[in-house]
Coordinates of C-alpha atoms in Angstrom, one line a residue:
M1 CA 23.6 -97.1 10.7
S2 CA 26.6 -95.3 9.8
R3 CA 27.9 -92.3 11.6
S4 CA 27.0 -89.6 8.8
T5 CA 23.6 -91.0 8.8
A6 CA 23.3 -90.7 12.5
D7 CA 24.9 -87.2 12.5
S8 CA 22.2 -86.0 9.7
A9 CA 19.4 -87.5 11.8
R10 CA 20.6 -85.8 14.8
S11 CA 21.2 -82.6 13.1
D12 CA 17.5 -82.7 11.9
T13 CA 15.9 -82.5 15.4
L14 CA 15.1 -78.8 15.8
P15 CA 12.3 -77.4 18.0
T16 CA 9.4 -75.6 16.7
P17 CA 9.9 -71.9 15.9
K18 CA 8.0 -70.9 18.9
E19 CA 10.1 -73.3 21.2
R20 CA 13.3 -71.9 19.8
R21 CA 12.2 -68.5 20.8
R22 CA 11.3 -69.9 24.3
L23 CA 14.7 -71.5 24.7
R24 CA 16.7 -68.4 23.7
E25 CA 14.7 -66.4 26.4
A26 CA 15.2 -69.1 29.0
L27 CA 19.1 -69.0 28.5
A28 CA 19.0 -65.1 28.7
L29 CA 20.4 -64.7 25.3
S30 CA 19.3 -61.6 22.9
E31 CA 19.0 -61.8 19.4
E32 CA 22.4 -60.0 19.0
Q33 CA 24.1 -62.6 21.0
V34 CA 22.7 -65.7 19.2
A35 CA 23.6 -63.8 15.8
E36 CA 27.1 -63.3 16.7
A37 CA 27.6 -66.8 17.9
M38 CA 26.1 -68.3 14.8
G39 CA 27.8 -65.7 12.3
V40 CA 24.6 -64.6 10.8
T41 CA 22.6 -61.3 11.1
K42 CA 19.9 -60.4 13.5
A43 CA 17.1 -60.7 10.9
T44 CA 18.0 -64.1 10.0
V45 CA 17.7 -65.1 13.9
R46 CA 14.5 -63.6 13.8
S47 CA 13.5 -65.6 10.5
W48 CA 14.4 -68.8 12.3
E49 CA 12.4 -67.9 15.3
T50 CA 9.1 -66.9 13.1
G51 CA 9.5 -70.1 10.9
R52 CA 10.0 -68.4 7.7
S53 CA 13.4 -70.1 7.2
A54 CA 15.7 -72.6 9.3
P55 CA 19.1 -73.3 9.4
R56 CA 20.8 -76.0 7.3
G57 CA 23.9 -77.9 7.6
R58 CA 26.5 -77.1 10.4
K59 CA 24.6 -74.1 11.1
R60 CA 21.5 -76.2 12.0
E61 CA 23.5 -78.7 14.3
A62 CA 25.2 -75.6 16.0
Y63 CA 21.9 -73.6 16.6
A64 CA 20.5 -77.0 18.0
R65 CA 23.4 -77.4 20.5
L66 CA 23.2 -73.4 21.2
L67 CA 19.6 -73.9 22.3
G68 CA 20.2 -77.1 24.2
A69 CA 17.9 -79.0 21.9
Q70 CA 20.4 -81.5 21.0
E71 CA 23.0 -83.7 23.0
P72 CA 26.5 -83.5 22.5
E73 CA 28.1 -85.9 20.2
A74 CA 29.3 -89.2 21.6
P75 CA 32.8 -90.3 21.0
R76 CA 33.8 -92.4 18.1
P77 CA 33.5 -96.0 18.6
A78 CA 37.4 -96.4 17.2
E79 CA 38.7 -94.0 20.2
A80 CA 39.3 -95.7 23.2
P81 CA 36.9 -94.7 26.2
A82 CA 38.8 -92.3 28.5
P83 CA 39.2 -93.5 32.3
P84 CA 36.7 -91.9 34.7
A85 CA 37.8 -88.9 35.7
P86 CA 36.6 -87.0 38.8
E87 CA 34.0 -84.3 38.0
R88 CA 35.3 -80.9 37.3
P89 CA 33.3 -77.7 37.4
A90 CA 32.5 -75.9 34.2
Q91 CA 35.2 -73.3 33.1
D92 CA 34.8 -69.8 31.9
P93 CA 35.5 -69.2 28.1
R94 CA 39.2 -68.5 29.1
G95 CA 40.0 -71.8 30.5
R96 CA 40.3 -71.0 34.1
E97 CA 38.4 -72.5 36.8
P98 CA 36.2 -70.4 39.0
Q99 CA 37.9 -69.4 42.4
G100 CA 36.6 -71.3 45.4
R101 CA 35.9 -74.6 43.9
A102 CA 39.4 -76.0 43.4
Q103 CA 39.3 -77.1 46.9
A104 CA 35.8 -78.4 46.9
R105 CA 36.8 -80.7 44.3
P106 CA 36.5 -84.7 45.4
E107 CA 39.9 -86.4 45.0
A108 CA 39.2 -89.8 43.4
S109 CA 35.3 -90.0 43.3
P110 CA 33.7 -91.4 40.3
P111 CA 31.4 -89.3 38.2
Q112 CA 28.0 -89.7 39.4
P113 CA 25.2 -89.8 36.9
Q114 CA 22.9 -86.6 37.0
A115 CA 19.5 -87.1 37.6
S116 CA 18.3 -83.6 37.0
P117 CA 18.0 -82.1 33.4
P118 CA 20.9 -79.6 32.5
Q119 CA 20.6 -76.1 33.8
P120 CA 20.9 -73.1 31.2
Q121 CA 24.2 -72.3 32.2
A122 CA 25.6 -75.7 31.5
Q123 CA 23.8 -75.5 28.1
A124 CA 25.1 -71.8 27.5
S125 CA 28.8 -73.0 28.3
A126 CA 28.4 -76.3 26.0
S127 CA 27.4 -74.0 23.3
A128 CA 30.2 -71.5 23.7
H129 CA 32.2 -73.8 21.6
V130 CA 30.0 -73.0 18.5
R131 CA 32.4 -70.1 17.6
P132 CA 35.4 -69.8 20.0
K133 CA 36.5 -66.0 18.8
A134 CA 32.9 -64.7 19.5
A135 CA 32.6 -66.5 22.8
V136 CA 36.0 -65.0 23.8
K137 CA 34.8 -61.5 22.7
R138 CA 31.6 -61.8 24.7
A139 CA 33.3 -63.1 28.0
A140 CA 35.5 -60.0 27.8
K141 CA 32.6 -57.8 28.3
P142 CA 29.5 -58.6 30.7
P143 CA 26.7 -59.9 28.4
R144 CA 23.7 -57.7 27.8
A145 CA 20.6 -58.9 29.6
P146 CA 17.4 -58.8 27.4
S147 CA 15.0 -56.2 28.6
P148 CA 12.5 -57.5 31.2
A149 CA 9.1 -57.9 30.0
P150 CA 6.6 -55.3 31.8
A151 CA 4.6 -57.4 34.7
I152 CA 1.1 -58.1 33.7
A153 CA -1.7 -58.6 36.1
P154 CA -2.3 -62.0 36.5
G155 CA -5.7 -63.2 34.9
P156 CA -7.7 -66.3 35.5
A157 CA -6.2 -69.7 34.8
R158 CA -5.7 -70.2 31.0
K159 CA -6.0 -73.7 29.6
V160 CA -3.8 -74.3 26.7
P161 CA -6.0 -75.2 23.6
P162 CA -5.2 -78.8 22.4
K163 CA -3.3 -79.2 19.5
P164 CA -5.6 -79.1 16.2
P165 CA -4.2 -82.3 14.6
E166 CA -5.4 -84.4 17.6
R167 CA -9.0 -83.2 16.8
L168 CA -9.0 -83.3 13.1
K169 CA -10.4 -86.7 11.8
P170 CA -11.6 -87.8 8.4
V171 CA -15.5 -87.6 8.0
A172 CA -17.0 -90.0 5.5
A173 CA -19.4 -89.1 2.8
D174 CA -22.4 -89.6 5.2
G175 CA -21.1 -87.6 7.9
A176 CA -19.9 -90.6 9.9
P177 CA -16.3 -90.6 11.0
A178 CA -14.1 -93.0 9.0
E179 CA -13.0 -96.2 10.2
P180 CA -9.3 -96.4 11.6
A181 CA -6.7 -98.4 9.6
P182 CA -6.5 -102.1 10.3
D183 CA -3.1 -101.9 11.9
G184 CA -4.4 -99.8 14.7
A185 CA -2.1 -96.8 13.9
G186 CA -5.1 -94.7 13.4
P187 CA -7.0 -93.3 10.2
S188 CA -4.6 -92.6 7.3
L189 CA -5.4 -88.9 6.1
T190 CA -5.0 -87.9 2.4
P191 CA -4.1 -84.2 1.9
E192 CA -7.6 -83.7 0.8
E193 CA -9.1 -84.9 3.9
A194 CA -6.7 -83.4 6.1
F195 CA -7.3 -80.0 4.6
D196 CA -11.2 -80.6 4.7
A197 CA -11.1 -81.3 8.2
L198 CA -8.8 -78.5 9.1
Y199 CA -11.2 -76.1 7.1
A200 CA -14.4 -77.5 8.8
H201 CA -12.6 -77.1 12.3
A202 CA -11.1 -73.6 12.1
A203 CA -12.8 -71.7 9.4
P204 CA -15.9 -70.8 11.2
G205 CA -14.1 -69.3 14.1
L206 CA -11.7 -67.5 12.0
V207 CA -14.4 -65.7 10.2
H208 CA -15.8 -64.5 13.8
Q209 CA -12.2 -63.6 15.0
T210 CA -11.3 -61.7 11.8
Y211 CA -14.7 -59.7 11.9
L212 CA -14.1 -58.6 15.8
L213 CA -10.7 -57.3 14.4
T214 CA -12.2 -55.3 11.5
S215 CA -15.9 -54.8 11.9
R216 CA -16.3 -56.1 8.0
R217 CA -18.1 -59.2 7.4
G218 CA -17.1 -59.2 3.7
L219 CA -13.4 -58.7 4.4
S220 CA -13.5 -61.5 7.0
H221 CA -14.8 -63.9 4.6
E222 CA -12.4 -63.0 2.0
S223 CA -9.4 -63.1 4.3
V224 CA -10.3 -66.5 5.6
E225 CA -11.0 -67.7 2.0
R226 CA -7.5 -66.3 1.0
A227 CA -5.7 -67.6 3.9
F228 CA -6.9 -71.2 3.2
H229 CA -6.1 -70.8 -0.5
H230 CA -2.5 -69.9 0.8
A231 CA -2.4 -72.8 2.9
W232 CA -3.7 -75.3 0.2
E233 CA -0.8 -73.8 -2.1
H234 CA 1.8 -74.3 1.0
W235 CA 0.1 -77.5 2.3
P236 CA 3.5 -79.7 2.9
E237 CA 4.6 -77.0 5.1
V238 CA 1.0 -76.6 6.9
A239 CA 0.9 -80.2 7.4
Q240 CA 4.1 -80.5 9.1
D241 CA 3.7 -77.4 11.3
A242 CA 2.9 -78.1 15.0
D243 CA 0.0 -75.7 15.0
P244 CA -1.7 -75.4 11.6
V245 CA -4.5 -73.4 12.8
G246 CA -1.9 -71.0 13.9
W247 CA -0.5 -70.8 10.5
V248 CA -3.7 -70.1 8.8
R249 CA -4.8 -67.7 11.4
A250 CA -1.8 -65.7 11.0
V251 CA -2.2 -65.4 7.3
A252 CA -5.7 -64.4 7.6
Y253 CA -4.8 -61.8 10.3
E254 CA -2.0 -60.2 8.2
Y255 CA -4.6 -60.1 4.9
A256 CA -7.6 -58.6 7.1
L257 CA -5.1 -55.8 8.9
S258 CA -3.7 -54.8 5.5
P259 CA -3.8 -51.0 5.4
W260 CA -4.5 -51.3 1.5
H261 CA -8.0 -52.4 2.3
R262 CA -8.9 -48.6 2.7
L263 CA -8.4 -48.0 -1.0
R264 CA -11.2 -50.3 -1.9
R265 CA -14.8 -49.0 -1.8
A266 CA -16.2 -52.3 -0.6
H267 CA -14.0 -52.4 2.5
K268 CA -13.5 -48.5 3.1
H269 CA -16.4 -48.3 6.0
P270 CA -17.1 -50.8 8.7
D271 CA -20.3 -52.5 8.6
A272 CA -23.3 -51.4 10.8
P273 CA -22.6 -51.7 14.7
P274 CA -24.6 -54.4 16.5
A275 CA -28.0 -53.5 18.1
E276 CA -26.7 -54.5 21.8
A277 CA -25.1 -51.6 23.8
N278 CA -22.3 -53.7 25.3
R279 CA -21.0 -55.4 22.1
R280 CA -21.3 -52.3 20.3
A281 CA -19.1 -50.3 22.9
L282 CA -16.5 -53.0 23.1
L283 CA -16.3 -53.3 19.2
G284 CA -15.9 -49.6 19.0
A285 CA -13.5 -49.7 21.4
L286 CA -11.4 -52.4 19.7
L287 CA -11.7 -50.4 16.3
D288 CA -10.0 -47.4 18.0
L289 CA -6.9 -49.5 18.8
P290 CA -4.0 -49.6 16.2
P291 CA -4.0 -53.1 14.5
A292 CA -1.0 -54.5 16.4
Y293 CA -2.5 -53.7 19.7
R294 CA -6.0 -55.0 18.7
R295 CA -4.2 -58.3 17.4
T296 CA -2.3 -58.5 20.4
V297 CA -5.1 -58.4 22.9
L298 CA -7.4 -60.5 20.9
L299 CA -4.8 -63.3 21.0
Y300 CA -4.0 -63.0 24.7
D301 CA -7.0 -62.0 26.4
G302 CA -9.6 -63.5 23.7
L303 CA -7.7 -66.9 22.6
G304 CA -5.9 -67.5 25.7
L305 CA -2.6 -67.6 24.3
D306 CA 0.5 -67.0 26.4
L307 CA 2.8 -63.7 26.1
P308 CA 5.5 -65.7 24.0
D309 CA 3.2 -67.2 21.6
T310 CA 1.3 -64.1 21.2
A311 CA 4.7 -62.0 20.6
A312 CA 5.8 -64.7 18.2
E313 CA 2.4 -64.6 16.2
T314 CA 2.6 -61.0 15.9
E315 CA 6.4 -61.0 15.1
A316 CA 7.4 -58.7 17.9
S317 CA 9.7 -59.1 20.9
T318 CA 8.0 -60.4 24.2
P319 CA 8.5 -56.9 26.1
A320 CA 6.9 -55.1 23.1
A321 CA 4.0 -57.4 23.2
A322 CA 3.6 -57.1 26.9
N323 CA 3.6 -53.2 26.5
R324 CA 1.0 -53.4 23.7
L325 CA -1.1 -55.5 25.8
L326 CA -1.0 -53.1 28.8
H327 CA -1.7 -50.1 26.7
A328 CA -4.8 -51.9 25.1
R329 CA -6.1 -52.8 28.4
T330 CA -5.5 -49.5 29.6
V331 CA -7.4 -47.7 26.7
L332 CA -10.3 -50.3 27.0
G333 CA -10.5 -49.8 30.7
E334 CA -10.9 -46.0 30.2
R335 CA -13.7 -46.6 27.4
I336 CA -15.5 -49.0 29.3
P337 CA -14.9 -48.8 33.0
E338 CA -16.4 -52.3 34.0
L339 CA -13.8 -54.0 31.8
A340 CA -10.8 -52.0 33.7
E341 CA -9.8 -55.5 35.4
P342 CA -7.7 -57.9 33.4
E343 CA -10.3 -60.4 34.6
A344 CA -13.4 -58.9 33.4
L345 CA -11.7 -58.1 30.1
H346 CA -10.6 -61.7 29.6
R347 CA -13.8 -62.9 30.4
R348 CA -15.6 -60.8 27.9
L349 CA -13.3 -61.3 25.0
S350 CA -13.5 -65.2 25.5
T351 CA -17.2 -65.3 25.4
L352 CA -17.2 -62.9 22.6
V353 CA -14.6 -65.0 20.8
A354 CA -16.3 -68.5 21.7
E355 CA -19.6 -67.4 20.3
A356 CA -21.0 -69.7 17.6
P357 CA -20.3 -67.8 14.4
A358 CA -23.5 -67.5 11.8
A359 CA -21.3 -67.5 8.8
T360 CA -22.0 -69.5 5.5
L361 CA -18.9 -70.6 4.1
P362 CA -18.2 -72.0 0.9
A363 CA -17.5 -76.0 0.9
A364 CA -13.9 -77.2 1.4
R365 CA -13.9 -78.6 -2.0
T366 CA -14.6 -75.5 -3.4
V367 CA -11.8 -73.4 -1.7
R368 CA -9.5 -76.2 -2.9
A369 CA -10.8 -75.9 -6.4
G370 CA -10.3 -72.2 -6.2
S371 CA -7.0 -72.4 -4.9
E372 CA -6.0 -74.7 -7.7
H373 CA -7.7 -72.4 -10.2
R374 CA -5.9 -69.3 -8.9
A375 CA -2.5 -71.2 -8.9
R376 CA -3.1 -72.2 -12.7
T377 CA -4.1 -68.7 -13.7
W378 CA -1.1 -67.2 -12.2
T379 CA 1.3 -69.9 -13.8
R380 CA -0.3 -69.3 -17.2
A381 CA 0.0 -65.7 -16.8
V382 CA 3.6 -66.0 -15.9
L383 CA 4.2 -68.2 -18.8
G384 CA 2.5 -65.9 -21.2
V385 CA 4.5 -62.7 -20.2
T386 CA 7.8 -64.9 -20.2
A387 CA 6.9 -66.3 -23.6
A388 CA 6.1 -62.8 -24.9
L389 CA 9.4 -61.4 -23.6
I390 CA 11.2 -64.1 -25.3
V391 CA 9.5 -63.6 -28.7
V392 CA 10.2 -59.7 -28.3
T393 CA 13.6 -60.3 -27.4
G394 CA 14.3 -62.7 -30.3
F395 CA 12.5 -60.3 -33.0
T396 CA 14.7 -57.4 -31.7
V397 CA 17.9 -59.6 -32.0
A398 CA 16.9 -60.8 -35.7
T399 CA 16.2 -57.4 -36.8
A400 CA 18.6 -55.1 -35.1
P401 CA 21.9 -54.1 -37.5
T402 CA 25.0 -55.4 -36.8
R403 CA 26.7 -52.4 -37.5
Y404 CA 26.2 -48.5 -37.5
I405 CA 25.2 -47.2 -41.0
P406 CA 25.5 -43.3 -41.2
V407 CA 22.4 -41.7 -43.1
N408 CA 23.4 -39.4 -46.0
A409 CA 20.9 -36.6 -46.1
P410 CA 20.0 -35.1 -49.4
G411 CA 20.5 -31.4 -50.1
E412 CA 17.7 -29.0 -49.3
T413 CA 17.2 -25.3 -49.8
V414 CA 18.1 -23.4 -46.7
N415 CA 16.1 -20.2 -46.1
G416 CA 16.3 -17.6 -43.8
V417 CA 20.1 -17.2 -43.7
P418 CA 21.4 -13.5 -42.4
V419 CA 23.0 -11.1 -44.7
R420 CA 26.8 -11.6 -44.9
G421 CA 28.3 -8.8 -42.5
G422 CA 31.4 -6.5 -43.3
P423 CA 32.1 -3.6 -45.7
Q424 CA 29.6 -3.3 -48.6
K425 CA 30.5 -3.7 -52.3
L426 CA 32.3 -0.6 -54.0
G427 CA 30.6 1.1 -56.7
P428 CA 31.9 2.6 -59.8
E429 CA 32.9 6.0 -58.3
D430 CA 34.5 4.1 -55.3
L431 CA 36.5 2.2 -58.0
E432 CA 37.5 5.3 -60.0
L433 CA 38.9 7.0 -56.9
R434 CA 40.5 4.1 -55.5
D435 CA 42.6 3.8 -59.0
R436 CA 43.2 7.6 -58.8
L437 CA 44.6 7.6 -55.4
R438 CA 46.9 4.5 -56.2
S439 CA 48.2 6.4 -59.7
E440 CA 48.8 9.7 -57.9
P441 CA 50.4 9.1 -54.8
N442 CA 51.5 13.0 -54.1
P443 CA 48.5 14.8 -55.6
G444 CA 49.1 18.1 -53.5
P445 CA 52.0 20.9 -53.6
E446 CA 55.5 19.6 -53.3
R447 CA 56.7 19.5 -49.8
L448 CA 59.5 22.1 -48.6
V449 CA 62.8 20.5 -47.9
P450 CA 64.8 22.6 -45.6
A451 CA 68.3 23.5 -46.7
V452 CA 71.1 22.7 -44.7
G453 CA 73.5 26.1 -44.5

């Protein structure tokens, strides 16, 4: 394998979006500091941590080194290996050794292999070489520590749910599990089989969860079906995701909690509340919470996700998710006194989420066919509109004049013109008087001219 192939393979190793967020918080780095070190904006870093985008090229490799998910590059084979040197303490970005360690350095002891994993401080110092100017600028001023998350009362021990892909197995037509491959590497799933297994595993629970968020059964069915339509359209991305159930769940929650559904007559009002008093009180208290707080408490106390995963799925910071959770617990405790303790709320929500859903869902093949039909319909509509625009533009170009031709309007009779102003026309008497005055300039008596004596 050549060096370029090895570099490209090494640069492709990036942790999952949720793991990127956890590593950044473990290094006590804020989004602003990571954005400054990588030379990007804060919104770009947030997109990397939510999985909407991923760095490429050199930024991908630098981002992996910054998070400590990639080992530093080994020296080139052409270079002679340097002689073993005594182990030196880490230097600050200005190149000076910390005081008090120069005397404790051994004189001629060979470097000992480190059995413990690198600490966050060593990772941060190694990642400071990503952008030297930014590192020196940050070293000149003390780094701003991220705001700590509020303390949350410890609940019962949470079990991390197993990854859905491990529980997804192809099902044969008669309902029996498919036989494994002859090579012993496990059953090979086609995209259709993997989608059907994911749908059968996650769809009923997601319908029940979206109903708890909205109290609208029709909207919950529509949200889950739309989420799986979207998942089948982006199946290569969903199949490579570490948590495909979380991918579909985020899309379903976003659609179910959209405020535009209030304008629709079918989903304007919630369904009739359940007959059980405790269940009715809990659903009513959940509906009184804002959508973001409702979603946070359901993910954390209902599904058992940890706080960083809850914050990542709701696209909020960890302190913001913690504040939402504390506020939701306070409101629910005020409305229902027996749920004032976090353990009681966690048990009630876990039991409510784990109930067997009684939803009747369409078959997975129907959902896939609907997604493909919807994609074909939108594609044809876009192509039709584009063709219509091309035809209209071509017709306009063909019939438009190449130069301006002035319009010579024919003569028309103009009415309503006002009378010309000025003195009126002279009559016969006026003309006679004028002629007389001009012919006889001195009609009166002769003037007396004084004599000079």
